Amino acid sequence: KLDVHLTESPLFWLLLAGMGLTLTVFIADKINEAKYNKLKNKQEEIRGILQESFETFARIIDAKDPYTRGHSLRVAEYAKLIAGEMGYSEEDRERVYWIGMLHDIGKIGVTDLILQKPGRLDSSEYSLIQTHVDVGGRILEDFEALPGIAEGAKYHHERWDGKGYSTHRMGRDIPEIARIICVADSFDAMTSPRVYRKALSVEYARRELVSCAGTQFDPDIVPVMLRLIDSGQVPIEIEET
């Protein structure tokens, strides 16, 4: 009769070590899961605060001109839809949305007398309003937490043919985010009322996009916007609070 104690068996210790390791991994996994969930909840909370802050800034910008109320939020939505059609990730679509909301932030440096003038601007007034892109770029140039936000503000009035303002960049030298916002911004400008005219029809805006593809607009982005229009995803209504 063999009288071998269980604790003297190498297999016992191997099994015990395996069980201990499994238990340690299980506990660590649960701790990490709890930490992950807590971190995820905190990230969602921060994202919510950030979005509310950006939307507030957008409404402050639009409030300078009652005829552009909701403009920044609509441009943000259109830009996000365009980015989605272009294959952007969910994270990048959200980034585009936030950039779109602040694309006109430079208008806080333009006098209300020009923004709210009941008529078309003369050449000197138009030159003054053009400065909003440089002002916006300077305001946002150190906002490194959101890549592309300064470019969206600074270059969204550049044209594909180089005849825009203020740096006269052309083609793909214009950052893609600015080319997206250019299309979104122009569509909303046409289909929204202005102090000097009524809102133009979606059909008219669609024809203008087609006509200006390759001159004012990126010829690859215009078809994306047309698909959104034809599918009924654009235009949208923004409820003001």
mmCIF file of C-alpha atoms in Angstrom:
data_model
loop_
_atom_site.group_PDB
_atom_site.id
_atom_site.type_symbol
_atom_site.label_atom_id
_atom_site.label_comp_id
_atom_site.label_asym_id
_atom_site.label_seq_id
_atom_site.Cartn_x
_atom_site.Cartn_y
_atom_site.Cartn_z
ATOM 1 C CA LYS A 1 0.000 0.000 0.000
ATOM 2 C CA LEU A 2 1.331 3.339 -1.101
ATOM 3 C CA ASP A 3 0.927 6.052 1.520
ATOM 4 C CA VAL A 4 1.432 9.202 -0.611
ATOM 5 C CA HIS A 5 0.105 12.433 0.846
ATOM 6 C CA LEU A 6 -1.768 14.640 -1.624
ATOM 7 C CA THR A 7 0.454 17.615 -0.835
ATOM 8 C CA GLU A 8 3.500 15.621 -1.799
ATOM 9 C CA SER A 9 2.232 15.165 -5.354
ATOM 10 C CA PRO A 10 3.686 17.582 -7.953
ATOM 11 C CA LEU A 11 0.371 17.352 -9.809
ATOM 12 C CA PHE A 12 -1.446 18.749 -6.779
ATOM 13 C CA TRP A 13 0.736 21.829 -6.686
ATOM 14 C CA LEU A 14 0.499 22.271 -10.447
ATOM 15 C CA LEU A 15 -3.286 22.081 -10.257
ATOM 16 C CA LEU A 16 -3.380 24.456 -7.299
ATOM 17 C CA ALA A 17 -1.150 26.931 -9.114
ATOM 18 C CA GLY A 18 -3.368 26.724 -12.177
ATOM 19 C CA MET A 19 -6.498 27.379 -10.120
ATOM 20 C CA GLY A 20 -4.798 30.291 -8.381
ATOM 21 C CA LEU A 21 -3.749 31.805 -11.687
ATOM 22 C CA THR A 22 -7.251 31.384 -13.114
ATOM 23 C CA LEU A 23 -8.793 33.028 -10.051
ATOM 24 C CA THR A 24 -6.294 35.891 -10.228
ATOM 25 C CA VAL A 25 -7.044 36.483 -13.914
ATOM 26 C CA PHE A 26 -10.804 36.326 -13.237
ATOM 27 C CA ILE A 27 -10.600 38.856 -10.402
ATOM 28 C CA ALA A 28 -8.314 41.146 -12.408
ATOM 29 C CA ASP A 29 -10.701 40.910 -15.356
ATOM 30 C CA LYS A 30 -13.645 41.919 -13.164
ATOM 31 C CA ILE A 31 -11.678 44.817 -11.707
ATOM 32 C CA ASN A 32 -10.634 45.954 -15.188
ATOM 33 C CA GLU A 33 -14.221 45.618 -16.417
ATOM 34 C CA ALA A 34 -15.435 47.817 -13.570
ATOM 35 C CA LYS A 35 -12.707 50.354 -14.275
ATOM 36 C CA TYR A 36 -13.528 50.259 -17.997
ATOM 37 C CA ASN A 37 -17.236 50.815 -17.374
ATOM 38 C CA LYS A 38 -16.460 53.680 -15.003
ATOM 39 C CA LEU A 39 -14.070 55.211 -17.531
ATOM 40 C CA LYS A 40 -16.581 54.733 -20.346
ATOM 41 C CA ASN A 41 -19.308 56.439 -18.320
ATOM 42 C CA LYS A 42 -16.951 59.312 -17.549
ATOM 43 C CA GLN A 43 -16.014 59.639 -21.229
ATOM 44 C CA GLU A 44 -19.685 59.749 -22.211
ATOM 45 C CA GLU A 45 -20.304 62.388 -19.554
ATOM 46 C CA ILE A 46 -17.409 64.492 -20.857
ATOM 47 C CA ARG A 47 -18.615 64.017 -24.449
ATOM 48 C CA GLY A 48 -22.062 65.239 -23.451
ATOM 49 C CA ILE A 49 -20.633 68.313 -21.740
ATOM 50 C CA LEU A 50 -18.424 69.020 -24.763
ATOM 51 C CA GLN A 51 -21.333 68.739 -27.184
ATOM 52 C CA GLU A 52 -23.534 71.015 -25.078
ATOM 53 C CA SER A 53 -20.702 73.549 -24.872
ATOM 54 C CA PHE A 54 -20.101 73.495 -28.626
ATOM 55 C CA GLU A 55 -23.813 73.830 -29.358
ATOM 56 C CA THR A 56 -23.992 76.789 -26.987
ATOM 57 C CA PHE A 57 -21.070 78.471 -28.746
ATOM 58 C CA ALA A 58 -22.721 77.784 -32.104
ATOM 59 C CA ARG A 59 -25.946 79.434 -30.956
ATOM 60 C CA ILE A 60 -23.997 82.437 -29.664
ATOM 61 C CA ILE A 61 -22.382 82.791 -33.096
ATOM 62 C CA ASP A 62 -25.694 82.471 -34.932
ATOM 63 C CA ALA A 63 -27.407 84.897 -32.534
ATOM 64 C CA LYS A 64 -25.323 87.730 -34.001
ATOM 65 C CA ASP A 65 -27.522 87.450 -37.079
ATOM 66 C CA PRO A 66 -31.154 86.352 -36.570
ATOM 67 C CA TYR A 67 -31.309 85.304 -40.223
ATOM 68 C CA THR A 68 -28.672 82.624 -39.676
ATOM 69 C CA ARG A 69 -30.254 81.070 -36.582
ATOM 70 C CA GLY A 70 -29.533 77.346 -36.600
ATOM 71 C CA HIS A 71 -27.022 77.691 -39.439
ATOM 72 C CA SER A 72 -24.012 76.337 -37.560
ATOM 73 C CA LEU A 73 -25.906 73.317 -36.238
ATOM 74 C CA ARG A 74 -27.298 72.489 -39.683
ATOM 75 C CA VAL A 75 -23.862 72.807 -41.271
ATOM 76 C CA ALA A 76 -22.494 70.504 -38.577
ATOM 77 C CA GLU A 77 -25.199 67.922 -39.309
ATOM 78 C CA TYR A 78 -24.685 68.135 -43.080
ATOM 79 C CA ALA A 79 -20.914 67.844 -42.709
ATOM 80 C CA LYS A 80 -21.327 64.801 -40.468
ATOM 81 C CA LEU A 81 -23.651 63.154 -43.009
ATOM 82 C CA ILE A 82 -21.193 63.857 -45.826
ATOM 83 C CA ALA A 83 -18.343 62.403 -43.779
ATOM 84 C CA GLY A 84 -20.419 59.291 -43.113
ATOM 85 C CA GLU A 85 -21.082 58.809 -46.826
ATOM 86 C CA MET A 86 -17.351 59.201 -47.444
ATOM 87 C CA GLY A 87 -16.581 56.324 -45.088
ATOM 88 C CA TYR A 88 -15.403 58.218 -42.023
ATOM 89 C CA SER A 89 -15.377 56.291 -38.755
ATOM 90 C CA GLU A 90 -17.954 57.088 -36.080
ATOM 91 C CA GLU A 91 -15.298 58.906 -34.059
ATOM 92 C CA ASP A 92 -14.219 61.004 -37.047
ATOM 93 C CA ARG A 93 -17.841 61.780 -37.992
ATOM 94 C CA GLU A 94 -18.333 63.150 -34.497
ATOM 95 C CA ARG A 95 -15.156 65.198 -34.855
ATOM 96 C CA VAL A 96 -16.419 66.633 -38.150
ATOM 97 C CA TYR A 97 -19.711 67.516 -36.455
ATOM 98 C CA TRP A 98 -17.982 69.502 -33.728
ATOM 99 C CA ILE A 99 -15.715 71.245 -36.225
ATOM 100 C CA GLY A 100 -18.751 72.168 -38.305
ATOM 101 C CA MET A 101 -20.431 73.759 -35.309
ATOM 102 C CA LEU A 102 -17.601 76.259 -34.850
ATOM 103 C CA HIS A 103 -16.715 76.911 -38.495
ATOM 104 C CA ASP A 104 -18.069 80.483 -38.279
ATOM 105 C CA ILE A 105 -16.643 81.351 -34.861
ATOM 106 C CA GLY A 106 -14.621 84.162 -36.448
ATOM 107 C CA LYS A 107 -17.854 86.106 -36.993
ATOM 108 C CA ILE A 108 -17.710 87.198 -33.376
ATOM 109 C CA GLY A 109 -15.063 89.624 -34.615
ATOM 110 C CA VAL A 110 -17.362 91.131 -37.282
ATOM 111 C CA THR A 111 -19.616 94.046 -36.410
ATOM 112 C CA ASP A 112 -23.359 93.348 -36.233
ATOM 113 C CA LEU A 113 -23.969 96.305 -38.559
ATOM 114 C CA ILE A 114 -22.433 94.302 -41.387
ATOM 115 C CA LEU A 115 -23.821 90.891 -40.429
ATOM 116 C CA GLN A 116 -27.347 92.298 -40.137
ATOM 117 C CA LYS A 117 -27.220 94.786 -43.011
ATOM 118 C CA PRO A 118 -30.604 94.718 -44.832
ATOM 119 C CA GLY A 119 -29.119 94.411 -48.288
ATOM 120 C CA ARG A 120 -26.124 93.139 -50.186
ATOM 121 C CA LEU A 121 -22.684 94.114 -48.938
ATOM 122 C CA ASP A 122 -20.521 96.597 -50.812
ATOM 123 C CA SER A 123 -16.910 95.714 -51.609
ATOM 124 C CA SER A 124 -15.421 97.182 -48.419
ATOM 125 C CA GLU A 125 -18.028 95.474 -46.232
ATOM 126 C CA TYR A 126 -17.459 92.192 -48.038
ATOM 127 C CA SER A 127 -13.720 92.510 -47.399
ATOM 128 C CA LEU A 128 -14.423 92.991 -43.700
ATOM 129 C CA ILE A 129 -16.671 89.949 -43.452
ATOM 130 C CA GLN A 130 -14.019 87.868 -45.212
ATOM 131 C CA THR A 131 -11.738 88.439 -42.235
ATOM 132 C CA HIS A 132 -13.859 86.054 -40.151
ATOM 133 C CA VAL A 133 -11.961 83.053 -41.521
ATOM 134 C CA ASP A 134 -8.597 84.369 -40.333
ATOM 135 C CA VAL A 135 -10.074 85.406 -36.989
ATOM 136 C CA GLY A 136 -11.620 81.958 -36.570
ATOM 137 C CA GLY A 137 -8.377 80.242 -37.471
ATOM 138 C CA ARG A 138 -6.477 82.261 -34.885
ATOM 139 C CA ILE A 139 -9.080 81.635 -32.183
ATOM 140 C CA LEU A 140 -8.897 77.875 -32.688
ATOM 141 C CA GLU A 141 -5.258 77.364 -33.689
ATOM 142 C CA ASP A 142 -4.224 76.140 -30.229
ATOM 143 C CA PHE A 143 -7.217 73.822 -29.783
ATOM 144 C CA GLU A 144 -5.151 70.666 -30.241
ATOM 145 C CA ALA A 145 -7.687 68.327 -28.644
ATOM 146 C CA LEU A 146 -9.759 68.402 -31.841
ATOM 147 C CA PRO A 147 -7.539 67.984 -34.933
ATOM 148 C CA GLY A 148 -8.744 69.979 -37.924
ATOM 149 C CA ILE A 149 -10.893 72.492 -36.046
ATOM 150 C CA ALA A 150 -8.727 75.492 -36.951
ATOM 151 C CA GLU A 151 -8.547 74.351 -40.592
ATOM 152 C CA GLY A 152 -12.332 74.083 -40.739
ATOM 153 C CA ALA A 153 -12.714 77.682 -39.594
ATOM 154 C CA LYS A 154 -9.852 79.105 -41.651
ATOM 155 C CA TYR A 155 -10.300 77.401 -45.024
ATOM 156 C CA HIS A 156 -14.029 76.728 -45.499
ATOM 157 C CA HIS A 157 -14.371 79.657 -47.935
ATOM 158 C CA GLU A 158 -11.526 78.499 -50.166
ATOM 159 C CA ARG A 159 -12.573 77.310 -53.618
ATOM 160 C CA TRP A 160 -11.457 74.286 -55.582
ATOM 161 C CA ASP A 161 -10.241 76.606 -58.380
ATOM 162 C CA GLY A 162 -8.215 78.797 -56.005
ATOM 163 C CA LYS A 163 -10.512 81.832 -56.248
ATOM 164 C CA GLY A 164 -11.779 81.699 -52.672
ATOM 165 C CA TYR A 165 -10.488 83.467 -49.596
ATOM 166 C CA SER A 166 -8.315 84.164 -47.765
ATOM 167 C CA THR A 167 -5.231 82.155 -48.800
ATOM 168 C CA HIS A 168 -6.395 81.178 -52.317
ATOM 169 C CA ARG A 169 -5.509 77.550 -51.789
ATOM 170 C CA MET A 170 -6.852 75.262 -54.473
ATOM 171 C CA GLY A 171 -7.764 71.633 -55.038
ATOM 172 C CA ARG A 172 -6.447 69.123 -52.547
ATOM 173 C CA ASP A 173 -4.214 71.739 -50.953
ATOM 174 C CA ILE A 174 -7.393 72.747 -49.125
ATOM 175 C CA PRO A 175 -7.831 70.485 -46.072
ATOM 176 C CA GLU A 176 -10.550 67.895 -46.678
ATOM 177 C CA ILE A 177 -12.500 68.973 -43.597
ATOM 178 C CA ALA A 178 -12.742 72.492 -45.069
ATOM 179 C CA ARG A 179 -13.866 71.125 -48.451
ATOM 180 C CA ILE A 180 -16.623 69.177 -46.707
ATOM 181 C CA ILE A 181 -17.757 72.209 -44.713
ATOM 182 C CA CYS A 182 -17.651 74.367 -47.847
ATOM 183 C CA VAL A 183 -20.314 72.201 -49.499
ATOM 184 C CA ALA A 184 -22.400 71.919 -46.330
ATOM 185 C CA ASP A 185 -22.143 75.646 -45.614
ATOM 186 C CA SER A 186 -23.023 76.707 -49.157
ATOM 187 C CA PHE A 187 -26.043 74.406 -49.334
ATOM 188 C CA ASP A 188 -27.430 75.767 -46.077
ATOM 189 C CA ALA A 189 -26.699 79.361 -47.090
ATOM 190 C CA MET A 190 -28.732 78.868 -50.266
ATOM 191 C CA THR A 191 -31.671 77.080 -48.649
ATOM 192 C CA SER A 192 -31.964 79.450 -45.671
ATOM 193 C CA PRO A 193 -33.519 82.945 -45.713
ATOM 194 C CA ARG A 194 -31.259 85.955 -45.657
ATOM 195 C CA VAL A 195 -32.084 89.518 -44.742
ATOM 196 C CA TYR A 196 -31.890 90.461 -48.449
ATOM 197 C CA ARG A 197 -33.717 87.421 -49.938
ATOM 198 C CA LYS A 198 -35.985 84.493 -49.226
ATOM 199 C CA ALA A 199 -34.671 80.949 -48.939
ATOM 200 C CA LEU A 200 -33.861 79.372 -52.286
ATOM 201 C CA SER A 201 -35.334 76.002 -53.192
ATOM 202 C CA VAL A 202 -33.536 72.709 -52.646
ATOM 203 C CA GLU A 203 -33.799 72.121 -56.396
ATOM 204 C CA TYR A 204 -32.015 75.414 -57.077
ATOM 205 C CA ALA A 205 -29.297 74.600 -54.545
ATOM 206 C CA ARG A 206 -28.862 71.164 -56.111
ATOM 207 C CA ARG A 207 -28.362 72.697 -59.561
ATOM 208 C CA GLU A 208 -25.804 75.141 -58.153
ATOM 209 C CA LEU A 209 -23.827 72.320 -56.555
ATOM 210 C CA VAL A 210 -23.729 70.478 -59.875
ATOM 211 C CA SER A 211 -22.854 73.642 -61.806
ATOM 212 C CA CYS A 212 -20.031 74.623 -59.442
ATOM 213 C CA ALA A 213 -18.467 71.188 -58.954
ATOM 214 C CA GLY A 214 -14.822 71.488 -59.957
ATOM 215 C CA THR A 215 -14.795 75.290 -59.657
ATOM 216 C CA GLN A 216 -16.153 76.293 -56.257
ATOM 217 C CA PHE A 217 -16.596 72.810 -54.814
ATOM 218 C CA ASP A 218 -14.591 69.592 -54.608
ATOM 219 C CA PRO A 219 -15.945 67.512 -57.534
ATOM 220 C CA ASP A 220 -15.727 64.349 -55.434
ATOM 221 C CA ILE A 221 -17.742 65.743 -52.521
ATOM 222 C CA VAL A 222 -20.604 67.237 -54.552
ATOM 223 C CA PRO A 223 -21.934 63.804 -55.661
ATOM 224 C CA VAL A 224 -21.920 62.734 -52.011
ATOM 225 C CA MET A 225 -24.117 65.705 -51.084
ATOM 226 C CA LEU A 226 -26.393 65.011 -54.051
ATOM 227 C CA ARG A 227 -26.985 61.462 -52.798
ATOM 228 C CA LEU A 228 -27.934 62.838 -49.390
ATOM 229 C CA ILE A 229 -30.360 65.291 -51.004
ATOM 230 C CA ASP A 230 -31.892 62.664 -53.286
ATOM 231 C CA SER A 231 -32.309 60.202 -50.412
ATOM 232 C CA GLY A 232 -34.165 62.800 -48.341
ATOM 233 C CA GLN A 233 -31.551 62.971 -45.582
ATOM 234 C CA VAL A 234 -30.942 66.622 -46.478
ATOM 235 C CA PRO A 235 -32.227 69.256 -45.758
ATOM 236 C CA ILE A 236 -32.979 68.982 -42.058
ATOM 237 C CA GLU A 237 -34.785 71.112 -39.514
ATOM 238 C CA ILE A 238 -33.083 72.246 -36.323
ATOM 239 C CA GLU A 239 -35.286 72.852 -33.312
ATOM 240 C CA GLU A 240 -34.113 75.956 -31.477
ATOM 241 C CA THR A 241 -34.324 75.956 -27.700
#
